[in-house]
């Protein structure tokens, strides 16, 4: 694994594969949910072989999603189109076939309990199936689908050992930690046991590949120093390469100071290992800066994934929004339009609403997608707007919702991915002071805009204060 900061992208659906291909220069690793990996293993394996095989710095990881069977298991079902019955989704069925006991209890509408792992044998065997699935997913697909024609110049008995056909690291089975759950402490110790077992099994069975523990916590943990300490104490000395962290529904722009400080304190306590935030925005990217160095990488989804709720598992409808780079936030088209008008990037009294070369390219975004869309006319900004509609029935009423055409979707998506690439590049290459000053400057500009009441920019100021405190604390040590 390389030591530089990693930018990871969460794989969504097969339909998005062409975007993952087109945007390949904007990310390092793909994170794939295990149910997707099981369901469309051929498409994923083909992608890995075609796109990553000759690029050893790139690769994939599989999120085993073992927590999905722990609670709210009704969310694993969807309505069958033919019978109208609620049935376990096909991709989850595939995963149950692979993971087997005890999670196959959900077929009888029973979630798993902590007591299901009280036998070491059951725990060991379950761990092995979860790791083996991640380790072999691409290799197995090659064997069963004759994808080996793509790598025919490699001797067949050597194929299995090619690192590019395996994940960059394996994630041990894990469960959600919510201090409100009466079994919280038991789940915590089961998580720790799984990492220990995974570490041993990796040495014996999986070529010593790096093992990561995934720490998935309720947001309330961050507000409770005692809870943070408990988690740090449990995980910090364990044998593994690092941790992937996921705080349930932590939206960095909306989080309180206590939550963000709690997050920073959690990272500080675990810092002896490599740490990736599985769902993070620009605040997390800033935490990768060499002067702070609390994270080694950040992952996000294509359109809706800078934060994520733990339940429903892998759900959510992507919404096309415009990423407003100076304030590091995705906005509805209308809000973005008013902000651009406010800073005079758009002047509706001028022909074509003005020229993007006057303000937009210098101060908002100069990514290749924006240049392709806007050219020399700000009026082309409407290409970021969702203009189509779909209808949903709610409370016996039909509601109309905006829907993006495929062109709008692509415009928003590529601009977003290029903005993210730019953010990673800037955080990697600029002094921290300059980056924090940029946040201050943009806070000063935008916080004076008060016409849209539900838009607020205090988080920019909050982020700066928290990050300045992190560096200050380090200097005083
Ligand atoms: Zn752009």
PDB file of N, CA and C in Angstrom, residues 131-218:
ATOM      1  N   UNK A 131     -13.548 -13.248   4.667  1.00  0.00           N
ATOM      2  CA  UNK A 131     -12.255 -12.829   4.094  1.00  0.00           C
ATOM      3  C   UNK A 131     -12.019 -13.488   2.731  1.00  0.00           C
ATOM      4  N   UNK A 132     -12.353 -14.769   2.659  1.00  0.00           N
ATOM      5  CA  UNK A 132     -12.114 -15.517   1.427  1.00  0.00           C
ATOM      6  C   UNK A 132     -12.909 -14.910   0.269  1.00  0.00           C
ATOM      7  N   UNK A 133     -14.138 -14.526   0.580  1.00  0.00           N
ATOM      8  CA  UNK A 133     -14.971 -13.896  -0.444  1.00  0.00           C
ATOM      9  C   UNK A 133     -14.296 -12.636  -0.991  1.00  0.00           C
ATOM     10  N   UNK A 134     -13.811 -11.774  -0.077  1.00  0.00           N
ATOM     11  CA  UNK A 134     -13.159 -10.539  -0.531  1.00  0.00           C
ATOM     12  C   UNK A 134     -11.894 -10.861  -1.337  1.00  0.00           C
ATOM     13  N   UNK A 135     -11.112 -11.797  -0.797  1.00  0.00           N
ATOM     14  CA  UNK A 135      -9.803 -12.077  -1.392  1.00  0.00           C
ATOM     15  C   UNK A 135      -9.929 -12.687  -2.788  1.00  0.00           C
ATOM     16  N   UNK A 136     -10.943 -13.554  -2.960  1.00  0.00           N
ATOM     17  CA  UNK A 136     -11.016 -14.329  -4.206  1.00  0.00           C
ATOM     18  C   UNK A 136     -12.021 -13.824  -5.228  1.00  0.00           C
ATOM     19  N   UNK A 137     -12.762 -12.792  -4.899  1.00  0.00           N
ATOM     20  CA  UNK A 137     -13.887 -12.418  -5.752  1.00  0.00           C
ATOM     21  C   UNK A 137     -13.492 -12.242  -7.230  1.00  0.00           C
ATOM     22  N   UNK A 138     -12.414 -11.538  -7.472  1.00  0.00           N
ATOM     23  CA  UNK A 138     -12.024 -11.298  -8.864  1.00  0.00           C
ATOM     24  C   UNK A 138     -11.398 -12.558  -9.463  1.00  0.00           C
ATOM     25  N   UNK A 139     -10.546 -13.184  -8.686  1.00  0.00           N
ATOM     26  CA  UNK A 139      -9.883 -14.398  -9.168  1.00  0.00           C
ATOM     27  C   UNK A 139     -10.910 -15.477  -9.544  1.00  0.00           C
ATOM     28  N   UNK A 140     -11.896 -15.694  -8.670  1.00  0.00           N
ATOM     29  CA  UNK A 140     -12.930 -16.704  -8.943  1.00  0.00           C
ATOM     30  C   UNK A 140     -13.716 -16.368 -10.201  1.00  0.00           C
ATOM     31  N   UNK A 141     -13.988 -15.093 -10.366  1.00  0.00           N
ATOM     32  CA  UNK A 141     -14.753 -14.667 -11.523  1.00  0.00           C
ATOM     33  C   UNK A 141     -13.961 -14.904 -12.809  1.00  0.00           C
ATOM     34  N   UNK A 142     -12.662 -14.706 -12.720  1.00  0.00           N
ATOM     35  CA  UNK A 142     -11.806 -14.961 -13.884  1.00  0.00           C
ATOM     36  C   UNK A 142     -11.895 -16.430 -14.286  1.00  0.00           C
ATOM     37  N   UNK A 143     -11.796 -17.277 -13.281  1.00  0.00           N
ATOM     38  CA  UNK A 143     -11.803 -18.718 -13.549  1.00  0.00           C
ATOM     39  C   UNK A 143     -13.150 -19.159 -14.146  1.00  0.00           C
ATOM     40  N   UNK A 144     -14.247 -18.606 -13.580  1.00  0.00           N
ATOM     41  CA  UNK A 144     -15.539 -19.117 -14.029  1.00  0.00           C
ATOM     42  C   UNK A 144     -16.069 -18.429 -15.281  1.00  0.00           C
ATOM     43  N   UNK A 145     -15.511 -17.316 -15.660  1.00  0.00           N
ATOM     44  CA  UNK A 145     -16.040 -16.598 -16.826  1.00  0.00           C
ATOM     45  C   UNK A 145     -15.038 -16.451 -17.968  1.00  0.00           C
ATOM     46  N   UNK A 146     -13.960 -17.168 -17.867  1.00  0.00           N
ATOM     47  CA  UNK A 146     -12.925 -17.121 -18.901  1.00  0.00           C
ATOM     48  C   UNK A 146     -12.414 -15.711 -19.172  1.00  0.00           C
ATOM     49  N   UNK A 147     -12.374 -14.930 -18.104  1.00  0.00           N
ATOM     50  CA  UNK A 147     -11.815 -13.589 -18.260  1.00  0.00           C
ATOM     51  C   UNK A 147     -10.294 -13.643 -18.369  1.00  0.00           C
ATOM     52  N   UNK A 148      -9.731 -14.850 -18.176  1.00  0.00           N
ATOM     53  CA  UNK A 148      -8.266 -14.934 -18.188  1.00  0.00           C
ATOM     54  C   UNK A 148      -7.670 -14.634 -19.554  1.00  0.00           C
ATOM     55  N   UNK A 149      -8.533 -14.521 -20.569  1.00  0.00           N
ATOM     56  CA  UNK A 149      -7.968 -14.128 -21.864  1.00  0.00           C
ATOM     57  C   UNK A 149      -7.340 -12.725 -21.785  1.00  0.00           C
ATOM     58  N   UNK A 150      -7.807 -11.931 -20.818  1.00  0.00           N
ATOM     59  CA  UNK A 150      -7.248 -10.583 -20.658  1.00  0.00           C
ATOM     60  C   UNK A 150      -5.827 -10.621 -20.107  1.00  0.00           C
ATOM     61  N   UNK A 151      -5.521 -11.710 -19.447  1.00  0.00           N
ATOM     62  CA  UNK A 151      -4.197 -11.785 -18.825  1.00  0.00           C
ATOM     63  C   UNK A 151      -3.491 -13.054 -19.275  1.00  0.00           C
ATOM     64  N   UNK A 152      -3.672 -13.398 -20.554  1.00  0.00           N
ATOM     65  CA  UNK A 152      -3.217 -14.704 -21.014  1.00  0.00           C
ATOM     66  C   UNK A 152      -1.695 -14.860 -21.034  1.00  0.00           C
ATOM     67  N   UNK A 153      -1.001 -13.706 -20.995  1.00  0.00           N
ATOM     68  CA  UNK A 153       0.455 -13.825 -21.037  1.00  0.00           C
ATOM     69  C   UNK A 153       1.039 -14.233 -19.683  1.00  0.00           C
ATOM     70  N   UNK A 154       0.197 -14.278 -18.655  1.00  0.00           N
ATOM     71  CA  UNK A 154       0.693 -14.705 -17.348  1.00  0.00           C
ATOM     72  C   UNK A 154       0.494 -16.212 -17.222  1.00  0.00           C
ATOM     73  N   UNK A 155       1.491 -16.895 -16.714  1.00  0.00           N
ATOM     74  CA  UNK A 155       1.376 -18.339 -16.525  1.00  0.00           C
ATOM     75  C   UNK A 155       0.189 -18.628 -15.599  1.00  0.00           C
ATOM     76  N   UNK A 156      -0.609 -19.625 -15.951  1.00  0.00           N
ATOM     77  CA  UNK A 156      -1.845 -19.815 -15.203  1.00  0.00           C
ATOM     78  C   UNK A 156      -1.623 -20.076 -13.713  1.00  0.00           C
ATOM     79  N   UNK A 157      -0.531 -20.789 -13.364  1.00  0.00           N
ATOM     80  CA  UNK A 157      -0.347 -21.049 -11.938  1.00  0.00           C
ATOM     81  C   UNK A 157       0.166 -19.812 -11.193  1.00  0.00           C
ATOM     82  N   UNK A 158       0.494 -18.763 -11.943  1.00  0.00           N
ATOM     83  CA  UNK A 158       0.959 -17.542 -11.270  1.00  0.00           C
ATOM     84  C   UNK A 158      -0.184 -16.542 -11.061  1.00  0.00           C
ATOM     85  N   UNK A 159      -1.276 -16.773 -11.764  1.00  0.00           N
ATOM     86  CA  UNK A 159      -2.362 -15.787 -11.732  1.00  0.00           C
ATOM     87  C   UNK A 159      -2.837 -15.538 -10.305  1.00  0.00           C
ATOM     88  N   UNK A 160      -2.964 -16.624  -9.546  1.00  0.00           N
ATOM     89  CA  UNK A 160      -3.521 -16.500  -8.206  1.00  0.00           C
ATOM     90  C   UNK A 160      -2.712 -15.549  -7.325  1.00  0.00           C
ATOM     91  N   UNK A 161      -1.405 -15.479  -7.583  1.00  0.00           N
ATOM     92  CA  UNK A 161      -0.564 -14.647  -6.724  1.00  0.00           C
ATOM     93  C   UNK A 161      -0.432 -13.194  -7.181  1.00  0.00           C
ATOM     94  N   UNK A 162      -1.081 -12.852  -8.292  1.00  0.00           N
ATOM     95  CA  UNK A 162      -0.958 -11.472  -8.763  1.00  0.00           C
ATOM     96  C   UNK A 162      -1.713 -10.524  -7.822  1.00  0.00           C
ATOM     97  N   UNK A 163      -0.992  -9.574  -7.200  1.00  0.00           N
ATOM     98  CA  UNK A 163      -1.687  -8.705  -6.236  1.00  0.00           C
ATOM     99  C   UNK A 163      -2.829  -7.915  -6.876  1.00  0.00           C
ATOM    100  N   UNK A 164      -2.716  -7.615  -8.163  1.00  0.00           N
ATOM    101  CA  UNK A 164      -3.758  -6.801  -8.796  1.00  0.00           C
ATOM    102  C   UNK A 164      -5.107  -7.513  -8.891  1.00  0.00           C
ATOM    103  N   UNK A 165      -5.110  -8.813  -8.691  1.00  0.00           N
ATOM    104  CA  UNK A 165      -6.376  -9.546  -8.755  1.00  0.00           C
ATOM    105  C   UNK A 165      -7.015  -9.709  -7.374  1.00  0.00           C
ATOM    106  N   UNK A 166      -6.383  -9.116  -6.378  1.00  0.00           N
ATOM    107  CA  UNK A 166      -6.929  -9.195  -5.018  1.00  0.00           C
ATOM    108  C   UNK A 166      -7.137  -7.779  -4.484  1.00  0.00           C
ATOM    109  N   UNK A 167      -7.959  -7.643  -3.444  1.00  0.00           N
ATOM    110  CA  UNK A 167      -8.170  -6.299  -2.884  1.00  0.00           C
ATOM    111  C   UNK A 167      -6.861  -5.721  -2.339  1.00  0.00           C
ATOM    112  N   UNK A 168      -6.832  -4.410  -2.145  1.00  0.00           N
ATOM    113  CA  UNK A 168      -5.647  -3.765  -1.579  1.00  0.00           C
ATOM    114  C   UNK A 168      -5.479  -4.162  -0.110  1.00  0.00           C
ATOM    115  N   UNK A 169      -6.594  -4.411   0.543  1.00  0.00           N
ATOM    116  CA  UNK A 169      -6.549  -4.954   1.908  1.00  0.00           C
ATOM    117  C   UNK A 169      -7.886  -5.630   2.187  1.00  0.00           C
ATOM    118  N   UNK A 170      -7.940  -6.420   3.248  1.00  0.00           N
ATOM    119  CA  UNK A 170      -9.193  -7.086   3.616  1.00  0.00           C
ATOM    120  C   UNK A 170      -9.772  -6.423   4.867  1.00  0.00           C
ATOM    121  N   UNK A 171     -11.090  -6.336   4.913  1.00  0.00           N
ATOM    122  CA  UNK A 171     -11.762  -5.777   6.093  1.00  0.00           C
ATOM    123  C   UNK A 171     -12.368  -6.930   6.891  1.00  0.00           C
ATOM    124  N   UNK A 172     -12.010  -6.986   8.178  1.00  0.00           N
ATOM    125  CA  UNK A 172     -12.534  -8.058   9.053  1.00  0.00           C
ATOM    126  C   UNK A 172     -14.047  -7.881   9.212  1.00  0.00           C
ATOM    127  N   UNK A 173     -14.783  -8.970   9.482  1.00  0.00           N
ATOM    128  CA  UNK A 173     -16.219  -8.816   9.766  1.00  0.00           C
ATOM    129  C   UNK A 173     -16.399  -7.788  10.886  1.00  0.00           C
ATOM    130  N   UNK A 174     -17.440  -6.994  10.797  1.00  0.00           N
ATOM    131  CA  UNK A 174     -17.644  -5.926  11.791  1.00  0.00           C
ATOM    132  C   UNK A 174     -19.121  -5.702  12.022  1.00  0.00           C
ATOM    133  N   UNK A 175     -19.427  -5.095  13.184  1.00  0.00           N
ATOM    134  CA  UNK A 175     -20.815  -4.791  13.523  1.00  0.00           C
ATOM    135  C   UNK A 175     -20.921  -3.361  14.041  1.00  0.00           C
ATOM    136  N   UNK A 176     -22.124  -2.835  13.899  1.00  0.00           N
ATOM    137  CA  UNK A 176     -22.402  -1.431  14.232  1.00  0.00           C
ATOM    138  C   UNK A 176     -22.360  -1.216  15.742  1.00  0.00           C
ATOM    139  N   UNK A 177     -21.720  -0.130  16.154  1.00  0.00           N
ATOM    140  CA  UNK A 177     -21.594   0.166  17.577  1.00  0.00           C
ATOM    141  C   UNK A 177     -22.446   1.375  17.948  1.00  0.00           C
ATOM    142  N   UNK A 178     -23.503   1.106  18.701  1.00  0.00           N
ATOM    143  CA  UNK A 178     -24.389   2.172  19.153  1.00  0.00           C
ATOM    144  C   UNK A 178     -24.501   2.066  20.665  1.00  0.00           C
ATOM    145  N   UNK A 179     -23.997   3.070  21.405  1.00  0.00           N
ATOM    146  CA  UNK A 179     -24.018   2.974  22.876  1.00  0.00           C
ATOM    147  C   UNK A 179     -25.422   2.806  23.446  1.00  0.00           C
ATOM    148  N   UNK A 180     -26.466   3.162  22.657  1.00  0.00           N
ATOM    149  CA  UNK A 180     -27.847   2.968  23.134  1.00  0.00           C
ATOM    150  C   UNK A 180     -28.246   1.486  23.109  1.00  0.00           C
ATOM    151  N   UNK A 181     -27.512   0.703  22.334  1.00  0.00           N
ATOM    152  CA  UNK A 181     -27.813  -0.719  22.206  1.00  0.00           C
ATOM    153  C   UNK A 181     -27.336  -1.440  23.482  1.00  0.00           C
ATOM    154  N   UNK A 182     -28.237  -2.167  24.164  1.00  0.00           N
ATOM    155  CA  UNK A 182     -27.813  -2.842  25.407  1.00  0.00           C
ATOM    156  C   UNK A 182     -26.664  -3.835  25.193  1.00  0.00           C
ATOM    157  N   UNK A 183     -26.490  -4.295  23.951  1.00  0.00           N
ATOM    158  CA  UNK A 183     -25.412  -5.261  23.675  1.00  0.00           C
ATOM    159  C   UNK A 183     -24.138  -4.612  23.113  1.00  0.00           C
ATOM    160  N   UNK A 184     -24.079  -3.295  23.264  1.00  0.00           N
ATOM    161  CA  UNK A 184     -22.982  -2.532  22.676  1.00  0.00           C
ATOM    162  C   UNK A 184     -21.585  -3.072  23.057  1.00  0.00           C
ATOM    163  N   UNK A 185     -21.402  -3.345  24.346  1.00  0.00           N
ATOM    164  CA  UNK A 185     -20.074  -3.791  24.793  1.00  0.00           C
ATOM    165  C   UNK A 185     -19.745  -5.169  24.205  1.00  0.00           C
ATOM    166  N   UNK A 186     -20.760  -6.026  24.119  1.00  0.00           N
ATOM    167  CA  UNK A 186     -20.511  -7.355  23.520  1.00  0.00           C
ATOM    168  C   UNK A 186     -20.153  -7.234  22.036  1.00  0.00           C
ATOM    169  N   UNK A 187     -20.886  -6.368  21.324  1.00  0.00           N
ATOM    170  CA  UNK A 187     -20.545  -6.184  19.898  1.00  0.00           C
ATOM    171  C   UNK A 187     -19.117  -5.643  19.749  1.00  0.00           C
ATOM    172  N   UNK A 188     -18.752  -4.738  20.660  1.00  0.00           N
ATOM    173  CA  UNK A 188     -17.405  -4.174  20.605  1.00  0.00           C
ATOM    174  C   UNK A 188     -16.364  -5.293  20.750  1.00  0.00           C
ATOM    175  N   UNK A 189     -16.590  -6.198  21.717  1.00  0.00           N
ATOM    176  CA  UNK A 189     -15.569  -7.243  21.900  1.00  0.00           C
ATOM    177  C   UNK A 189     -15.618  -8.271  20.765  1.00  0.00           C
ATOM    178  N   UNK A 190     -16.787  -8.472  20.141  1.00  0.00           N
ATOM    179  CA  UNK A 190     -16.847  -9.370  18.971  1.00  0.00           C
ATOM    180  C   UNK A 190     -16.062  -8.743  17.800  1.00  0.00           C
ATOM    181  N   UNK A 191     -16.225  -7.428  17.613  1.00  0.00           N
ATOM    182  CA  UNK A 191     -15.456  -6.755  16.551  1.00  0.00           C
ATOM    183  C   UNK A 191     -13.954  -6.953  16.739  1.00  0.00           C
ATOM    184  N   UNK A 192     -13.518  -6.799  17.988  1.00  0.00           N
ATOM    185  CA  UNK A 192     -12.084  -6.938  18.277  1.00  0.00           C
ATOM    186  C   UNK A 192     -11.625  -8.377  17.990  1.00  0.00           C
ATOM    187  N   UNK A 193     -12.436  -9.345  18.424  1.00  0.00           N
ATOM    188  CA  UNK A 193     -12.082 -10.755  18.178  1.00  0.00           C
ATOM    189  C   UNK A 193     -11.953 -11.025  16.684  1.00  0.00           C
ATOM    190  N   UNK A 194     -12.890 -10.472  15.898  1.00  0.00           N
ATOM    191  CA  UNK A 194     -12.849 -10.705  14.457  1.00  0.00           C
ATOM    192  C   UNK A 194     -11.560 -10.137  13.828  1.00  0.00           C
ATOM    193  N   UNK A 195     -11.117  -8.986  14.319  1.00  0.00           N
ATOM    194  CA  UNK A 195      -9.874  -8.431  13.756  1.00  0.00           C
ATOM    195  C   UNK A 195      -8.689  -9.342  14.099  1.00  0.00           C
ATOM    196  N   UNK A 196      -8.669  -9.822  15.345  1.00  0.00           N
ATOM    197  CA  UNK A 196      -7.566 -10.715  15.768  1.00  0.00           C
ATOM    198  C   UNK A 196      -7.554 -11.999  14.929  1.00  0.00           C
ATOM    199  N   UNK A 197      -8.743 -12.565  14.746  1.00  0.00           N
ATOM    200  CA  UNK A 197      -8.838 -13.812  13.972  1.00  0.00           C
ATOM    201  C   UNK A 197      -8.453 -13.543  12.506  1.00  0.00           C
ATOM    202  N   UNK A 198      -8.951 -12.416  11.968  1.00  0.00           N
ATOM    203  CA  UNK A 198      -8.661 -12.080  10.569  1.00  0.00           C
ATOM    204  C   UNK A 198      -7.151 -11.911  10.368  1.00  0.00           C
ATOM    205  N   UNK A 199      -6.491 -11.305  11.344  1.00  0.00           N
ATOM    206  CA  UNK A 199      -5.051 -11.094  11.249  1.00  0.00           C
ATOM    207  C   UNK A 199      -4.310 -12.435  11.164  1.00  0.00           C
ATOM    208  N   UNK A 200      -4.728 -13.378  12.005  1.00  0.00           N
ATOM    209  CA  UNK A 200      -4.100 -14.710  11.984  1.00  0.00           C
ATOM    210  C   UNK A 200      -4.405 -15.435  10.672  1.00  0.00           C
ATOM    211  N   UNK A 201      -5.668 -15.358  10.248  1.00  0.00           N
ATOM    212  CA  UNK A 201      -6.063 -16.078   9.020  1.00  0.00           C
ATOM    213  C   UNK A 201      -5.361 -15.498   7.789  1.00  0.00           C
ATOM    214  N   UNK A 202      -5.136 -14.195   7.805  1.00  0.00           N
ATOM    215  CA  UNK A 202      -4.436 -13.586   6.669  1.00  0.00           C
ATOM    216  C   UNK A 202      -3.046 -14.200   6.505  1.00  0.00           C
ATOM    217  N   UNK A 203      -2.348 -14.358   7.633  1.00  0.00           N
ATOM    218  CA  UNK A 203      -0.993 -14.948   7.591  1.00  0.00           C
ATOM    219  C   UNK A 203      -1.046 -16.396   7.089  1.00  0.00           C
ATOM    220  N   UNK A 204      -2.064 -17.138   7.557  1.00  0.00           N
ATOM    221  CA  UNK A 204      -2.124 -18.570   7.213  1.00  0.00           C
ATOM    222  C   UNK A 204      -2.680 -18.826   5.810  1.00  0.00           C
ATOM    223  N   UNK A 205      -3.667 -18.029   5.409  1.00  0.00           N
ATOM    224  CA  UNK A 205      -4.437 -18.397   4.215  1.00  0.00           C
ATOM    225  C   UNK A 205      -4.452 -17.371   3.088  1.00  0.00           C
ATOM    226  N   UNK A 206      -4.152 -16.123   3.404  1.00  0.00           N
ATOM    227  CA  UNK A 206      -4.341 -15.089   2.382  1.00  0.00           C
ATOM    228  C   UNK A 206      -3.075 -14.275   2.119  1.00  0.00           C
ATOM    229  N   UNK A 207      -1.956 -14.977   2.102  1.00  0.00           N
ATOM    230  CA  UNK A 207      -0.721 -14.348   1.669  1.00  0.00           C
ATOM    231  C   UNK A 207      -0.294 -13.161   2.530  1.00  0.00           C
ATOM    232  N   UNK A 208      -0.794 -13.117   3.760  1.00  0.00           N
ATOM    233  CA  UNK A 208      -0.401 -12.026   4.672  1.00  0.00           C
ATOM    234  C   UNK A 208      -0.917 -10.662   4.264  1.00  0.00           C
ATOM    235  N   UNK A 209      -1.967 -10.621   3.474  1.00  0.00           N
ATOM    236  CA  UNK A 209      -2.525  -9.340   3.024  1.00  0.00           C
ATOM    237  C   UNK A 209      -2.939  -8.490   4.234  1.00  0.00           C
ATOM    238  N   UNK A 210      -2.811  -7.156   4.106  1.00  0.00           N
ATOM    239  CA  UNK A 210      -3.147  -6.265   5.229  1.00  0.00           C
ATOM    240  C   UNK A 210      -4.599  -6.435   5.669  1.00  0.00           C
ATOM    241  N   UNK A 211      -4.781  -6.404   6.990  1.00  0.00           N
ATOM    242  CA  UNK A 211      -6.131  -6.487   7.562  1.00  0.00           C
ATOM    243  C   UNK A 211      -6.498  -5.128   8.171  1.00  0.00           C
ATOM    244  N   UNK A 212      -7.701  -4.680   7.860  1.00  0.00           N
ATOM    245  CA  UNK A 212      -8.238  -3.456   8.459  1.00  0.00           C
ATOM    246  C   UNK A 212      -9.462  -3.813   9.295  1.00  0.00           C
ATOM    247  N   UNK A 213      -9.632  -3.057  10.381  1.00  0.00           N
ATOM    248  CA  UNK A 213     -10.860  -3.168  11.161  1.00  0.00           C
ATOM    249  C   UNK A 213     -11.764  -2.022  10.755  1.00  0.00           C
ATOM    250  N   UNK A 214     -13.027  -2.316  10.487  1.00  0.00           N
ATOM    251  CA  UNK A 214     -13.942  -1.218  10.155  1.00  0.00           C
ATOM    252  C   UNK A 214     -14.689  -0.815  11.426  1.00  0.00           C
ATOM    253  N   UNK A 215     -14.577   0.467  11.786  1.00  0.00           N
ATOM    254  CA  UNK A 215     -15.226   0.953  13.005  1.00  0.00           C
ATOM    255  C   UNK A 215     -16.436   1.784  12.583  1.00  0.00           C
ATOM    256  N   UNK A 216     -17.613   1.232  12.817  1.00  0.00           N
ATOM    257  CA  UNK A 216     -18.847   1.915  12.411  1.00  0.00           C
ATOM    258  C   UNK A 216     -19.605   2.318  13.670  1.00  0.00           C
ATOM    259  N   UNK A 217     -19.731   3.625  13.852  1.00  0.00           N
ATOM    260  CA  UNK A 217     -20.279   4.087  15.140  1.00  0.00           C
ATOM    261  C   UNK A 217     -21.435   5.057  14.956  1.00  0.00           C
ATOM    262  N   UNK A 218     -22.281   5.070  15.974  1.00  0.00           N
ATOM    263  CA  UNK A 218     -23.337   6.063  16.045  1.00  0.00           C
ATOM    264  C   UNK A 218     -22.689   7.427  16.351  1.00  0.00           C
TER     265      UNK A 218
END
